[in-house]
Structure formats: structure tokens, C-alpha cells
């Protein structure tokens, strides 16, 4: 008997009445949420091409072998200090779940060793880290949680792995499953404010690379980099060519996670807010693009990695409850 495919479901989450607007949800979560500084231990993880990335391991957890180990993947220009990473690490600490954050190349505060960086379809590094964590902890149930760009990377990885996935479950929050549509969305209206912030960070890291490598492999000048006015333009002239794509559209087509959803073979939760200012409705899959393993939850509000509810004096972050709840439902039955 063929398993039934779950259609996209409407989540019961309701944003706080005082943060109804998507931009308020997004901004409050990033800038105004309570700052949590969770203690972690850094490890430099060597890659086969001579580069390295930083892993940050949660410390001060005393868990039994039945507790899942979470592998966290941050979003574009994110790092250990990202509010959603700190919040999830704090939640893991409270639950006594071990966890580790994987920084994408060059995101740990220091330039990586090669001209290349990372991108939304870059599953190789994540795959190496997941395999290494599984090697070190063969008896643990591994669960990966990816946010935004990290969510797209995670879903693409899970689709590529299909039934051979070493992960026991996966969670993707606000993944840009249709990259071309998302590049246009963030280059329109008020969303340009977020694009300006992200593009500024991308420009700074690229300018450092131009200084770092005298024989930089792309014909880019600092003036050209400074002149980029959109994420799509940055992807056209840097992300795509430095990572072997023909152009931005070729990169978007090959790296978008939506095409990989049907091959996923493990329990997977995808969370997306209908009012996300980073994502367009094009990221929402049709039922035929899903399979029986995927739980796709669409909320009416929540912004981009916001999902704040509760009172003004006691704001709460729904992701901190929903993600562990899903993991417990799937693994600790």
C-alpha cells in the first residue's frame, strides 16, 4: 500500500498581536530578542581541498545515549551569534541534548583559505560534517536543523541522500526553495532593506578575498564589488562563476531545494511563514512535489525566522517549542 503524501498544512501558530507585521516579526527576533550567550567549544574542521570550517560544540550538557544530537546550519551571513542559533543552542542545553553548529566557509569571523566561499546548494561540506559526526557518535540519532540558506542546503542534501541518509530527521526553517524567485522578492519593496544588509556583509567578505589572493581567479575589481546593487548581481558575478556555475540563473536552477523534496527519505519538517519578506509564494511546493516523509507547515505570519508570540513583557519564540516537539514525535515515541 502506497503511503499517502501530506499536502501543505496550515500551522496553528499565531504571531503576537503587537507584532502582526512581517517586518516587525523579522526585526524583533533579530535585534530585540533576549540575548542568549551559550557556551560552546570551537573546533577547526579540515576539508579535503585544504580549506577549513569552524564547528562550535555545545558544552555543559549531560545527556544519555538516547538523546538526539543536533547539527545546526545557519543562514546567509549567519554565525554562532545569530539569534536563532543561540536560541536553539539554549533550548538544546535546557533539554540536555548535545548540539553542534557548522559554520559555512568564511562565516566564523575569519576569511577561509580559498577564493571560493559557500552557496545555497553547497551540500558537500555539510555532508562531510554529518558523516564525521556520525563516525564519532555512531549510536546517536542525528538531527539537522537548517535556517534560511542552511535550510535549503539541508533539504537538497536530504534529497541527494534519499534512503541512504545518515540523519534520523531534519528540520528546515524558512528555506528559499526557489532561489530565482527569492532573489527577485528580496529586490523589491521594503525587502530591499534586508538585501542591503546582507549584500553589505557579502561585499565586505569578497573585498577581503580580493586582498587575500593576489591571483584571484575572477576578473573582479574592488570597484565592481562595491557597485553590486542586488543579491542577484552578486550571484551573477561572484557566487556562480567562483563555484562553477554558468551564471546566476544556472546556479539558481541547480541549487534550489524544491526539486529535491520528492527524494527525501527521512522525517522532515519544513516551516514557512506566508508573509516572509525574503521568500515569495513560489517556494511553496505543490502536493505532487512532496512525499510522505515531509511535514510542510505554512503559518499565516511570522516573518523570516521570527515566529514570536506571547505578551509584550514575555515574548516567546515558537521555533524553540515546535522544533523539539517534532524531533520528539519522530524519534522518542
Short mmCIF file of C-alpha atoms in Angstrom, two decimals:
data_model
loop_
_atom_site.label_atom_id
_atom_site.label_comp_id
_atom_site.label_asym_id
_atom_site.label_seq_id
_atom_site.Cartn_x
_atom_site.Cartn_y
_atom_site.Cartn_z
CA UNK A 1 0.00 0.00 0.00
CA UNK A 2 1.45 3.36 -1.05
CA UNK A 3 1.99 5.88 1.75
CA UNK A 4 -0.15 8.98 1.49
CA UNK A 5 1.55 12.26 0.63
CA UNK A 6 0.80 15.06 3.08
CA UNK A 7 -0.25 18.33 1.44
CA UNK A 8 0.98 21.67 2.73
CA UNK A 9 -0.75 22.19 6.07
CA UNK A 10 -1.81 25.40 7.80
CA UNK A 11 0.02 25.79 11.10
CA UNK A 12 -1.93 26.94 14.17
CA UNK A 13 0.85 29.41 15.06
CA UNK A 14 -0.43 32.94 15.61
CA UNK A 15 2.02 35.85 15.86
CA UNK A 16 1.89 38.19 18.84
CA UNK A 17 -0.84 40.82 18.46
CA UNK A 18 1.75 43.56 18.89
CA UNK A 19 3.98 42.06 16.18
CA UNK A 20 1.47 41.26 13.47
CA UNK A 21 3.53 42.75 10.65
CA UNK A 22 6.12 40.53 8.95
CA UNK A 23 8.86 43.14 9.24
CA UNK A 24 8.22 43.58 12.96
CA UNK A 25 8.45 39.81 13.44
CA UNK A 26 11.71 39.62 11.49
CA UNK A 27 13.33 42.66 13.12
CA UNK A 28 12.19 41.91 16.67
CA UNK A 29 13.54 38.37 16.52
CA UNK A 30 16.91 39.54 15.21
CA UNK A 31 17.54 42.75 17.13
CA UNK A 32 15.25 42.86 20.15
CA UNK A 33 15.02 39.27 21.32
CA UNK A 34 16.68 38.46 24.67
CA UNK A 35 20.39 37.96 24.05
CA UNK A 36 21.50 34.47 25.00
CA UNK A 37 25.17 33.62 25.16
CA UNK A 38 25.50 29.87 25.22
CA UNK A 39 28.93 28.41 25.96
CA UNK A 40 30.42 26.50 23.02
CA UNK A 41 33.77 24.98 22.15
CA UNK A 42 35.24 25.78 18.73
CA UNK A 43 36.86 23.14 16.51
CA UNK A 44 38.55 23.80 13.17
CA UNK A 45 37.45 21.05 10.79
CA UNK A 46 39.75 20.34 7.84
CA UNK A 47 38.28 19.84 4.36
CA UNK A 48 39.76 17.69 1.55
CA UNK A 49 40.58 20.71 -0.64
CA UNK A 50 42.81 22.28 2.02
CA UNK A 51 40.21 24.67 3.37
CA UNK A 52 38.67 24.51 6.83
CA UNK A 53 35.44 25.43 8.59
CA UNK A 54 34.62 26.05 12.21
CA UNK A 55 32.37 23.82 14.27
CA UNK A 56 31.00 25.07 17.58
CA UNK A 57 30.07 22.32 20.03
CA UNK A 58 27.59 22.95 22.81
CA UNK A 59 29.18 22.46 26.21
CA UNK A 60 27.67 21.82 29.64
CA UNK A 61 25.21 19.15 28.54
CA UNK A 62 24.95 15.83 30.34
CA UNK A 63 22.80 13.62 28.16
CA UNK A 64 22.14 9.92 27.87
CA UNK A 65 22.72 7.96 24.68
CA UNK A 66 19.04 8.22 23.78
CA UNK A 67 19.15 12.00 23.35
CA UNK A 68 19.42 13.18 19.73
CA UNK A 69 22.46 15.16 18.62
CA UNK A 70 21.52 18.29 16.65
CA UNK A 71 23.61 19.66 13.78
CA UNK A 72 22.73 23.30 13.08
CA UNK A 73 23.20 25.09 9.73
CA UNK A 74 22.93 28.89 9.77
CA UNK A 75 21.59 31.24 7.12
CA UNK A 76 23.27 33.62 4.68
CA UNK A 77 25.96 35.64 6.50
CA UNK A 78 25.00 33.94 9.79
CA UNK A 79 27.27 32.58 12.50
CA UNK A 80 27.41 31.43 16.12
CA UNK A 81 25.99 34.79 17.24
CA UNK A 82 22.85 34.60 15.09
CA UNK A 83 19.81 34.93 17.33
CA UNK A 84 18.15 31.75 16.04
CA UNK A 85 21.35 29.71 16.56
CA UNK A 86 21.80 30.97 20.11
CA UNK A 87 18.12 30.31 20.84
CA UNK A 88 18.30 26.73 19.56
CA UNK A 89 21.53 26.03 21.42
CA UNK A 90 19.93 27.35 24.61
CA UNK A 91 16.93 25.10 24.03
CA UNK A 92 19.20 22.09 23.49
CA UNK A 93 21.05 22.94 26.68
CA UNK A 94 17.77 23.05 28.57
CA UNK A 95 16.78 19.67 27.14
CA UNK A 96 20.26 18.20 27.72
CA UNK A 97 20.62 17.50 24.02
CA UNK A 98 24.13 17.69 22.51
CA UNK A 99 24.46 20.02 19.53
CA UNK A 100 26.98 21.46 17.11
CA UNK A 101 26.87 24.43 14.74
CA UNK A 102 28.58 24.12 11.36
CA UNK A 103 29.84 27.45 10.05
CA UNK A 104 29.86 27.70 6.28
CA UNK A 105 33.21 28.69 4.78
CA UNK A 106 34.40 32.10 5.91
CA UNK A 107 31.50 32.69 8.31
CA UNK A 108 33.36 32.25 11.60
CA UNK A 109 34.84 35.75 11.62
CA UNK A 110 37.99 34.95 9.66
CA UNK A 111 38.47 34.51 5.88
CA UNK A 112 38.65 30.93 4.68
CA UNK A 113 41.76 29.71 2.91
CA UNK A 114 40.44 29.54 -0.67
CA UNK A 115 38.91 32.09 -3.07
CA UNK A 116 35.63 30.16 -3.08
CA UNK A 117 33.04 30.63 -0.34
CA UNK A 118 29.69 28.85 0.09
CA UNK A 119 26.29 28.90 -1.57
CA UNK A 120 22.69 27.75 -1.21
CA UNK A 121 23.31 24.41 -2.90
CA UNK A 122 26.66 23.61 -1.31
CA UNK A 123 25.92 20.22 0.25
CA UNK A 124 29.43 18.76 0.12
CA UNK A 125 30.76 20.42 3.27
CA UNK A 126 27.59 19.70 5.22
CA UNK A 127 27.76 16.09 4.07
CA UNK A 128 31.34 15.75 5.31
CA UNK A 129 30.42 17.20 8.71
CA UNK A 130 27.36 14.97 9.07
CA UNK A 131 29.42 11.90 8.15
CA UNK A 132 32.13 12.85 10.65
CA UNK A 133 29.63 13.44 13.46
CA UNK A 134 28.06 10.06 12.68
CA UNK A 135 31.51 8.45 12.77
CA UNK A 136 32.23 9.97 16.17
CA UNK A 137 28.79 9.18 17.59
CA UNK A 138 27.59 6.04 15.78
CA UNK A 139 24.88 5.28 18.34
CA UNK A 140 23.33 8.74 18.37
CA UNK A 141 20.27 9.76 16.39
CA UNK A 142 21.43 12.74 14.35
CA UNK A 143 19.01 15.54 13.50
CA UNK A 144 19.99 18.51 11.33
CA UNK A 145 18.25 21.88 11.62
CA UNK A 146 18.83 24.43 8.87
CA UNK A 147 17.73 28.05 8.77
CA UNK A 148 17.07 30.02 5.57
CA UNK A 149 20.05 29.28 3.25
CA UNK A 150 21.08 26.47 5.62
CA UNK A 151 17.58 25.04 5.31
CA UNK A 152 17.84 24.92 1.53
CA UNK A 153 21.26 23.25 1.77
CA UNK A 154 19.85 20.70 4.21
CA UNK A 155 16.83 19.80 2.06
CA UNK A 156 18.97 19.45 -1.06
CA UNK A 157 21.36 17.21 0.90
CA UNK A 158 18.49 15.06 2.17
CA UNK A 159 17.12 14.70 -1.35
CA UNK A 160 20.53 13.69 -2.68
CA UNK A 161 20.93 11.11 0.08
CA UNK A 162 17.40 9.72 -0.36
CA UNK A 163 17.15 6.44 1.60
CA UNK A 164 20.89 6.40 2.47
CA UNK A 165 20.67 9.43 4.73
CA UNK A 166 22.70 9.15 7.97
CA UNK A 167 20.32 11.65 9.58
CA UNK A 168 17.33 10.39 11.51
CA UNK A 169 15.27 13.56 10.89
CA UNK A 170 15.61 17.08 9.51
CA UNK A 171 14.05 20.49 10.09
CA UNK A 172 14.25 23.42 7.64
CA UNK A 173 13.09 26.88 8.71
CA UNK A 174 12.22 29.46 6.01
CA UNK A 175 14.26 27.77 3.24
CA UNK A 176 14.47 29.65 -0.10
CA UNK A 177 13.36 26.65 -2.13
CA UNK A 178 13.09 28.66 -5.36
CA UNK A 179 16.21 30.81 -5.46
CA UNK A 180 15.41 32.81 -8.59
CA UNK A 181 12.02 33.88 -7.21
CA UNK A 182 13.56 34.72 -3.83
CA UNK A 183 16.27 36.87 -5.46
CA UNK A 184 13.52 38.90 -7.11
CA UNK A 185 11.46 39.06 -3.90
CA UNK A 186 14.28 40.48 -1.80
CA UNK A 187 14.99 43.07 -4.53
CA UNK A 188 11.51 44.56 -4.28
CA UNK A 189 9.69 46.93 -1.94
CA UNK A 190 10.63 47.09 1.72
CA UNK A 191 12.53 43.80 1.39
CA UNK A 192 15.36 45.78 -0.20
CA UNK A 193 16.33 46.83 3.34
CA UNK A 194 17.25 43.22 4.14
CA UNK A 195 19.03 42.88 0.81
CA UNK A 196 21.13 45.94 1.60
CA UNK A 197 22.17 44.45 4.94
CA UNK A 198 23.05 41.02 3.51
CA UNK A 199 24.71 42.46 0.44
CA UNK A 200 26.87 44.69 2.62
CA UNK A 201 28.17 41.68 4.51
CA UNK A 202 28.78 39.73 1.29
CA UNK A 203 30.65 42.67 -0.25
CA UNK A 204 32.91 43.01 2.79
CA UNK A 205 33.88 39.33 2.74
CA UNK A 206 34.52 39.43 -1.02
CA UNK A 207 36.68 42.56 -0.75
CA UNK A 208 38.77 40.77 1.86
CA UNK A 209 39.23 37.88 -0.58
CA UNK A 210 40.44 40.24 -3.29
CA UNK A 211 43.09 41.47 -0.86
CA UNK A 212 43.90 37.95 0.32
CA UNK A 213 44.58 36.44 -3.12
CA UNK A 214 46.90 38.30 -5.48
CA UNK A 215 45.93 35.89 -8.28
CA UNK A 216 42.19 35.94 -7.62
CA UNK A 217 40.62 33.64 -10.25
CA UNK A 218 37.80 36.01 -11.28
CA UNK A 219 38.17 39.32 -13.16
CA UNK A 220 36.71 41.34 -10.28
CA UNK A 221 37.90 44.68 -9.00
CA UNK A 222 37.02 46.27 -5.65
CA UNK A 223 35.11 48.93 -7.59
CA UNK A 224 32.97 46.30 -9.30
CA UNK A 225 32.21 44.57 -5.99
CA UNK A 226 31.26 47.87 -4.37
CA UNK A 227 28.95 48.54 -7.31
CA UNK A 228 26.82 45.41 -6.87
CA UNK A 229 23.29 46.58 -6.13
CA UNK A 230 21.42 43.28 -5.66
CA UNK A 231 21.92 39.72 -4.43
CA UNK A 232 21.24 38.51 -7.98
CA UNK A 233 24.02 40.73 -9.33
CA UNK A 234 26.40 39.41 -6.66
CA UNK A 235 25.45 35.84 -7.57
CA UNK A 236 25.89 36.56 -11.28
CA UNK A 237 29.44 37.92 -10.94
CA UNK A 238 30.79 36.05 -7.91
CA UNK A 239 28.75 33.19 -6.43
CA UNK A 240 28.00 31.47 -9.74
CA UNK A 241 31.40 31.66 -11.51
CA UNK A 242 33.57 31.03 -8.43
CA UNK A 243 31.59 27.83 -7.72
CA UNK A 244 31.44 26.51 -11.28
CA UNK A 245 28.01 27.66 -12.46
CA UNK A 246 27.44 29.33 -15.83
CA UNK A 247 25.59 32.30 -14.38
CA UNK A 248 23.14 33.22 -11.62
CA UNK A 249 20.19 31.53 -13.32
CA UNK A 250 22.15 28.30 -13.78
CA UNK A 251 23.10 28.44 -10.10
CA UNK A 252 19.51 29.12 -9.01
CA UNK A 253 18.13 26.27 -11.09
CA UNK A 254 20.67 23.69 -9.88
CA UNK A 255 20.80 24.75 -6.23
CA UNK A 256 17.12 25.30 -5.42
CA UNK A 257 15.90 22.74 -2.90
CA UNK A 258 12.37 22.33 -4.23
CA UNK A 259 13.46 19.91 -6.97
CA UNK A 260 14.95 17.56 -4.35
CA UNK A 261 11.99 17.27 -1.98
CA UNK A 262 10.42 14.16 -3.50
CA UNK A 263 13.61 12.13 -2.97
CA UNK A 264 13.81 12.82 0.79
CA UNK A 265 13.64 9.57 2.78
CA UNK A 266 13.58 10.70 6.42
CA UNK A 267 11.01 12.57 8.56
CA UNK A 268 11.40 16.22 7.59
CA UNK A 269 9.68 19.33 8.91
CA UNK A 270 9.60 22.48 6.76
CA UNK A 271 8.35 25.71 8.33
CA UNK A 272 7.49 28.76 6.25
CA UNK A 273 5.57 31.95 7.03
CA UNK A 274 3.18 33.19 4.34
CA UNK A 275 4.32 36.78 4.99
CA UNK A 276 8.07 36.06 4.87
CA UNK A 277 9.68 39.20 3.37
CA UNK A 278 12.58 37.12 1.98
CA UNK A 279 10.51 34.46 0.22
CA UNK A 280 7.80 34.54 -2.44
CA UNK A 281 4.89 32.13 -2.81
CA UNK A 282 6.99 30.32 -5.42
CA UNK A 283 8.77 28.46 -2.61
CA UNK A 284 5.54 26.74 -1.54
CA UNK A 285 5.53 23.28 -3.13
CA UNK A 286 2.53 21.69 -4.77
CA UNK A 287 1.39 18.38 -3.28
CA UNK A 288 2.99 16.40 -6.13
CA UNK A 289 6.37 17.95 -5.23
CA UNK A 290 6.21 16.47 -1.71
CA UNK A 291 6.27 12.91 -0.36
CA UNK A 292 5.04 11.03 2.70
CA UNK A 293 8.11 11.92 4.76
CA UNK A 294 7.65 15.69 4.57
CA UNK A 295 5.62 17.77 7.01
CA UNK A 296 5.30 21.20 5.38
CA UNK A 297 3.79 23.74 7.78
CA UNK A 298 2.71 27.13 6.45
CA UNK A 299 1.95 29.81 9.04
CA UNK A 300 -0.12 32.90 8.36
CA UNK A 301 2.51 35.15 9.94
CA UNK A 302 5.94 35.02 11.49
CA UNK A 303 8.20 36.90 9.08
CA UNK A 304 11.64 35.49 8.30
CA UNK A 305 12.89 33.28 11.14
CA UNK A 306 10.74 35.30 13.56
CA UNK A 307 7.69 33.41 14.87
CA UNK A 308 7.28 35.49 18.01
CA UNK A 309 4.17 35.11 20.17
CA UNK A 310 3.16 35.97 23.70
CA UNK A 311 2.87 39.26 25.60
CA UNK A 312 4.98 42.38 25.32
CA UNK A 313 6.59 41.63 28.67
CA UNK A 314 7.06 37.92 27.99
CA UNK A 315 7.69 37.32 24.27
CA UNK A 316 8.17 33.69 23.28
CA UNK A 317 9.73 32.10 20.22
CA UNK A 318 7.61 29.37 18.71
CA UNK A 319 10.50 27.68 16.92
CA UNK A 320 12.02 26.81 20.30
CA UNK A 321 8.95 24.71 21.05
CA UNK A 322 7.96 23.44 17.60
CA UNK A 323 11.35 22.08 16.53
CA UNK A 324 11.98 19.96 19.67
CA UNK A 325 8.34 18.83 19.60
CA UNK A 326 8.75 17.48 16.06
CA UNK A 327 12.02 15.76 16.94
CA UNK A 328 10.47 14.11 19.97
CA UNK A 329 7.43 12.99 17.95
CA UNK A 330 9.64 11.36 15.34
CA UNK A 331 12.45 9.87 17.43
CA UNK A 332 11.31 9.50 21.01
CA UNK A 333 7.97 7.77 20.58
#
